[in-house]
């Protein structure tokens, strides 16, 4: 394997929440473990979100310390491999000179979720990779771009996207005829979230609480994608179909609720247990502990992922699995290419969700072992990132 210099972008400091940190930093950590000269960059052009004040702020001291502490504990040495650039041009972590040196020798630039602005110096990196982690949201305006009726702002966003060289998507069914995510404009290569398995291997053999949990934001502030006259929605749109589930099982179903406007009184009335999502996501380690304390995950997916049969699979769910925690999760089409039924119990309606919950409760040990095996087979960062890099450099 040839050692490469790689820059990975993300939002781990911009949104200092546990799940967000794991989403992006497992790319950095995974490439680092493979022996690559890898660096993490946040250069969004915007300010950072303060979850305590629930607003954006121009002092990034907390955010940078949060990221540095996470990286140092995760794998000493990683804390020297990041740079945050704020809108005023200040560099946090690597100096401007050190970052310029990394950019000059970089082989690959990986822009996850189009989080990083593509400055001219980044555009000179030989291979620029775009990873679509939000299928349909990314492609929403492709049809009107192709027919020439797209608005100016959306045209600019798509043209910025097209400045990259290779394109990957978490919508693993995106090339299939049955998947209704808009095609054209970009030739997407399927990929998935890398999970550094060792980071999740220390979970207690048996969780202390027999509770099905998940961490979620309810209804996003912005509307979902509007494609060909069809309005798609977020996770709440699918969760509402499951509101009566707690009344049909003796299992405890708990939601760690984050943003949006969740109908708390209605959820409590229906029998859901509610905890504060931010409290369970305050740091990456608190977030991991919450997963480790769970019997299993129960969750729906965003309506946009489900309705299009995109094949998207949650990073959060993959972390549950790597911890030996089974997952009863809504099928977005991933059952077309993943072997589900043990460890991962995919459902498409309330009856299937209930059956999955009861199956996990009836034989938790078997499903726990299967969950770990599932994570190792499909999400091992060594395999996922090696394949991604091979495809990108082909």
Coordinates of N, CA and C in Angstrom, one line a residue, residues 12-119:
X12 N -16.9 18.4 12.9 CA -16.8 18.0 14.2 C -16.6 19.1 15.3
X13 N -15.9 20.2 14.9 CA -15.7 21.3 15.8 C -16.9 22.3 15.6
X14 N -17.3 22.5 14.3 CA -18.4 23.4 14.0 C -19.7 23.1 14.8
X15 N -20.0 21.8 14.9 CA -21.1 21.3 15.7 C -20.6 20.3 16.8
X16 N -20.1 20.8 17.9 CA -19.5 20.0 18.9 C -20.5 19.1 19.7
X17 N -20.9 18.0 19.0 CA -21.8 17.1 19.5 C -21.3 15.7 19.3
X18 N -21.5 14.8 20.2 CA -20.9 13.5 20.1 C -21.0 12.7 18.8
X19 N -22.3 12.6 18.4 CA -22.5 11.8 17.1 C -21.8 12.5 15.9
X20 N -21.8 13.8 15.9 CA -21.2 14.5 14.7 C -19.7 14.2 14.7
X21 N -19.1 14.2 15.9 CA -17.6 14.0 16.0 C -17.3 12.6 15.5
X22 N -18.0 11.6 15.9 CA -17.7 10.2 15.4 C -18.0 10.1 13.9
X23 N -19.0 10.8 13.3 CA -19.3 10.8 11.9 C -18.0 11.1 11.1
X24 N -17.3 12.2 11.4 CA -16.2 12.7 10.6 C -14.9 12.2 11.0
X25 N -14.6 12.1 12.3 CA -13.3 11.8 12.8 C -12.9 10.3 12.6
X26 N -13.9 9.4 12.4 CA -13.5 8.1 12.0 C -12.9 8.0 10.7
X27 N -13.1 8.9 9.8 CA -12.3 9.0 8.6 C -10.9 9.3 8.9
X28 N -10.6 10.4 9.6 CA -9.3 10.7 10.0 C -8.6 9.6 10.7
X29 N -9.2 9.0 11.7 CA -8.6 7.9 12.5 C -8.4 6.7 11.7
X30 N -9.3 6.4 10.9 CA -9.2 5.2 10.0 C -8.0 5.3 9.0
X31 N -7.9 6.4 8.4 CA -6.8 6.6 7.4 C -5.5 6.6 8.2
X32 N -5.5 7.2 9.4 CA -4.2 7.2 10.2 C -3.8 5.8 10.6
X33 N -4.7 5.0 11.0 CA -4.4 3.6 11.4 C -3.9 2.8 10.2
X34 N -4.3 3.2 9.0 CA -3.8 2.5 7.8 C -2.4 3.0 7.4
X35 N -1.9 4.0 8.1 CA -0.5 4.4 7.8 C -0.4 5.6 6.9
X36 N -1.5 6.3 6.6 CA -1.5 7.4 5.7 C -1.2 8.7 6.5
X37 N -0.6 9.7 5.8 CA -0.3 11.0 6.3 C -1.6 11.8 6.2
X38 N -2.5 11.8 7.2 CA -3.8 12.3 7.0 C -4.0 13.5 8.0
X39 N -4.8 14.5 7.5 CA -5.1 15.7 8.3 C -6.6 16.0 8.2
X40 N -7.1 16.6 9.3 CA -8.5 17.0 9.3 C -8.6 18.5 9.2
X41 N -9.6 18.9 8.4 CA -9.7 20.4 8.1 C -11.2 20.8 8.2
X42 N -11.4 21.9 8.9 CA -12.7 22.6 8.8 C -12.5 24.0 8.3
X43 N -13.1 24.2 7.2 CA -13.0 25.5 6.5 C -14.3 25.8 5.8
X44 N -15.3 26.0 6.6 CA -16.7 26.1 6.1 C -17.1 27.4 5.6
X45 N -16.4 28.5 6.1 CA -16.8 29.8 5.7 C -17.8 30.4 6.7
X46 N -18.2 29.6 7.7 CA -19.1 30.0 8.7 C -18.6 29.9 10.1
X47 N -19.4 30.4 11.1 CA -19.0 30.4 12.5 C -19.5 29.0 13.1
X48 N -19.1 28.8 14.3 CA -19.4 27.5 15.0 C -20.6 27.6 15.9
X49 N -21.3 26.5 16.0 CA -22.5 26.4 16.8 C -22.1 26.2 18.3
X50 N -22.7 27.0 19.1 CA -22.6 26.8 20.6 C -23.8 26.1 21.1
X51 N -23.7 24.8 21.5 CA -24.9 24.1 21.9 C -25.4 24.5 23.3
X52 N -24.6 25.2 24.1 CA -25.1 25.8 25.3 C -25.9 27.0 25.2
X53 N -25.5 27.9 24.2 CA -26.2 29.1 24.0 C -27.2 29.0 22.8
X54 N -27.2 27.8 22.2 CA -28.0 27.5 21.0 C -28.0 28.6 20.0
X55 N -26.8 29.0 19.6 CA -26.6 30.0 18.6 C -25.1 29.8 18.0
X56 N -24.8 30.6 17.0 CA -23.5 30.5 16.4 C -22.6 31.6 17.1
X57 N -21.3 31.3 17.3 CA -20.5 32.2 18.0 C -19.2 32.4 17.2
X58 N -18.4 33.5 17.5 CA -17.2 33.8 16.8 C -15.9 33.4 17.7
X59 N -16.1 32.9 18.9 CA -15.0 32.5 19.7 C -15.0 31.0 19.6
X60 N -14.0 30.4 19.0 CA -13.9 28.9 18.8 C -13.1 28.2 19.9
X61 N -12.8 28.9 21.0 CA -11.9 28.3 22.0 C -12.5 27.0 22.5
X62 N -13.8 26.9 22.8 CA -14.4 25.7 23.3 C -14.4 24.6 22.2
X63 N -14.7 25.0 21.0 CA -14.8 24.0 19.9 C -13.5 23.4 19.6
X64 N -12.4 24.2 19.6 CA -11.1 23.7 19.3 C -10.6 22.8 20.4
X65 N -10.8 23.2 21.7 CA -10.4 22.4 22.8 C -11.2 21.0 22.8
X66 N -12.5 21.1 22.5 CA -13.3 19.9 22.4 C -12.7 18.9 21.4
X67 N -12.4 19.4 20.2 CA -11.8 18.6 19.2 C -10.4 18.1 19.6
X68 N -9.6 18.9 20.1 CA -8.2 18.5 20.4 C -8.2 17.4 21.5
X69 N -9.1 17.6 22.5 CA -9.2 16.6 23.6 C -9.7 15.3 23.1
X70 N -10.6 15.3 22.2 CA -11.2 14.1 21.6 C -10.1 13.4 20.8
X71 N -9.4 14.1 20.0 CA -8.4 13.5 19.2 C -7.2 12.9 20.0
X72 N -6.8 13.6 21.0 CA -5.7 13.1 21.9 C -6.1 11.9 22.6
X73 N -7.3 11.8 23.1 CA -7.7 10.6 23.8 C -8.0 9.4 22.9
X74 N -8.4 9.8 21.7 CA -8.8 8.7 20.7 C -7.5 8.0 20.2
X75 N -6.4 8.8 19.9 CA -5.2 8.2 19.5 C -4.1 9.3 19.5
X76 N -3.3 9.3 20.6 CA -2.3 10.3 20.8 C -1.5 10.6 19.5
X77 N -1.4 11.8 19.1 CA -0.8 12.2 17.9 C -1.8 12.8 16.9
X78 N -3.0 12.3 17.0 CA -4.1 12.9 16.1 C -4.3 14.4 16.4
X79 N -4.1 14.8 17.7 CA -4.4 16.2 18.0 C -3.4 17.2 17.4
X80 N -2.4 16.7 16.7 CA -1.5 17.5 16.0 C -1.8 17.6 14.5
X81 N -3.0 17.0 14.1 CA -3.3 16.8 12.7 C -4.7 17.4 12.3
X82 N -4.9 18.6 12.9 CA -6.2 19.3 12.5 C -5.9 20.8 12.3
X83 N -6.8 21.4 11.5 CA -6.8 22.8 11.4 C -8.3 23.3 11.2
X84 N -8.6 24.3 12.0 CA -9.9 25.0 11.8 C -9.6 26.4 11.4
X85 N -10.3 26.8 10.3 CA -10.2 28.2 9.8 C -11.5 28.9 10.0
X86 N -11.5 30.0 10.7 CA -12.8 30.7 11.0 C -13.0 31.8 9.9
X87 N -14.2 32.4 9.8 CA -14.4 33.3 8.7 C -13.5 34.5 8.7
X88 N -12.9 34.8 9.8 CA -11.9 35.9 9.8 C -10.5 35.5 9.4
X89 N -10.4 34.2 9.0 CA -9.1 33.8 8.5 C -8.1 33.3 9.6
X90 N -8.5 33.2 10.8 CA -7.7 32.7 11.9 C -7.6 31.2 11.8
X91 N -6.4 30.7 12.0 CA -6.1 29.3 12.0 C -6.0 28.7 13.4
X92 N -6.8 27.7 13.7 CA -6.7 27.0 15.0 C -6.2 25.6 14.8
X93 N -5.2 25.2 15.6 CA -4.6 23.9 15.4 C -3.3 24.2 14.5
X94 N -3.2 23.6 13.3 CA -2.1 23.9 12.4 C -2.1 25.3 12.1
X95 N -0.9 25.9 12.0 CA -0.7 27.3 11.5 C -1.0 27.4 10.0
X96 N -1.2 28.6 9.6 CA -1.5 28.8 8.1 C -0.3 28.2 7.3
X97 N 0.9 28.4 7.8 CA 2.1 27.9 7.1 C 2.1 26.4 7.0
X98 N 1.8 25.8 8.2 CA 1.9 24.3 8.2 C 0.8 23.7 7.3
X99 N -0.4 24.4 7.4 CA -1.5 23.9 6.5 C -1.1 24.0 5.1
X100 N -0.6 25.1 4.7 CA -0.2 25.3 3.3 C 0.8 24.2 2.8
X101 N 1.7 23.8 3.7 CA 2.6 22.8 3.4 C 1.9 21.4 3.1
X102 N 0.9 21.1 4.0 CA 0.1 19.9 3.8 C -0.7 20.0 2.5
X103 N -1.3 21.1 2.2 CA -2.1 21.2 1.0 C -1.2 21.1 -0.2
X104 N 0.0 21.6 -0.2 CA 0.9 21.5 -1.3 C 1.3 20.1 -1.6
X105 N 1.5 19.3 -0.6 CA 1.9 17.9 -0.9 C 0.8 16.9 -0.9
X106 N -0.4 17.4 -0.7 CA -1.6 16.4 -0.6 C -1.8 15.7 -1.9
X107 N -2.2 14.4 -1.8 CA -2.6 13.6 -2.9 C -4.1 13.6 -3.1
X108 N -4.8 13.7 -2.0 CA -6.3 13.5 -2.0 C -6.9 14.5 -1.0
X109 N -8.0 15.1 -1.5 CA -8.8 16.0 -0.7 C -10.2 15.4 -0.6
X110 N -10.7 15.0 0.6 CA -12.0 14.4 0.8 C -12.9 15.3 1.4
X111 N -13.9 15.8 0.7 CA -14.9 16.8 1.1 C -16.2 16.0 1.5
X112 N -16.3 15.8 2.8 CA -17.5 15.0 3.3 C -18.7 15.9 3.4
X113 N -19.8 15.6 2.8 CA -21.0 16.3 3.0 C -20.9 17.7 2.4
X114 N -19.9 18.0 1.5 CA -19.7 19.3 1.0 C -19.5 20.3 2.1
X115 N -18.8 20.0 3.1 CA -18.6 20.8 4.3 C -17.6 21.9 4.1
X116 N -16.6 21.7 3.2 CA -15.5 22.6 3.1 C -15.6 23.4 1.8
X117 N -15.4 24.7 1.9 CA -15.3 25.5 0.7 C -14.1 25.2 -0.1
X118 N -14.2 25.1 -1.4 CA -13.1 24.6 -2.2 C -12.3 25.8 -2.7
X119 N -11.4 26.2 -1.8 CA -10.5 27.3 -2.2 C -9.6 26.9 -3.3

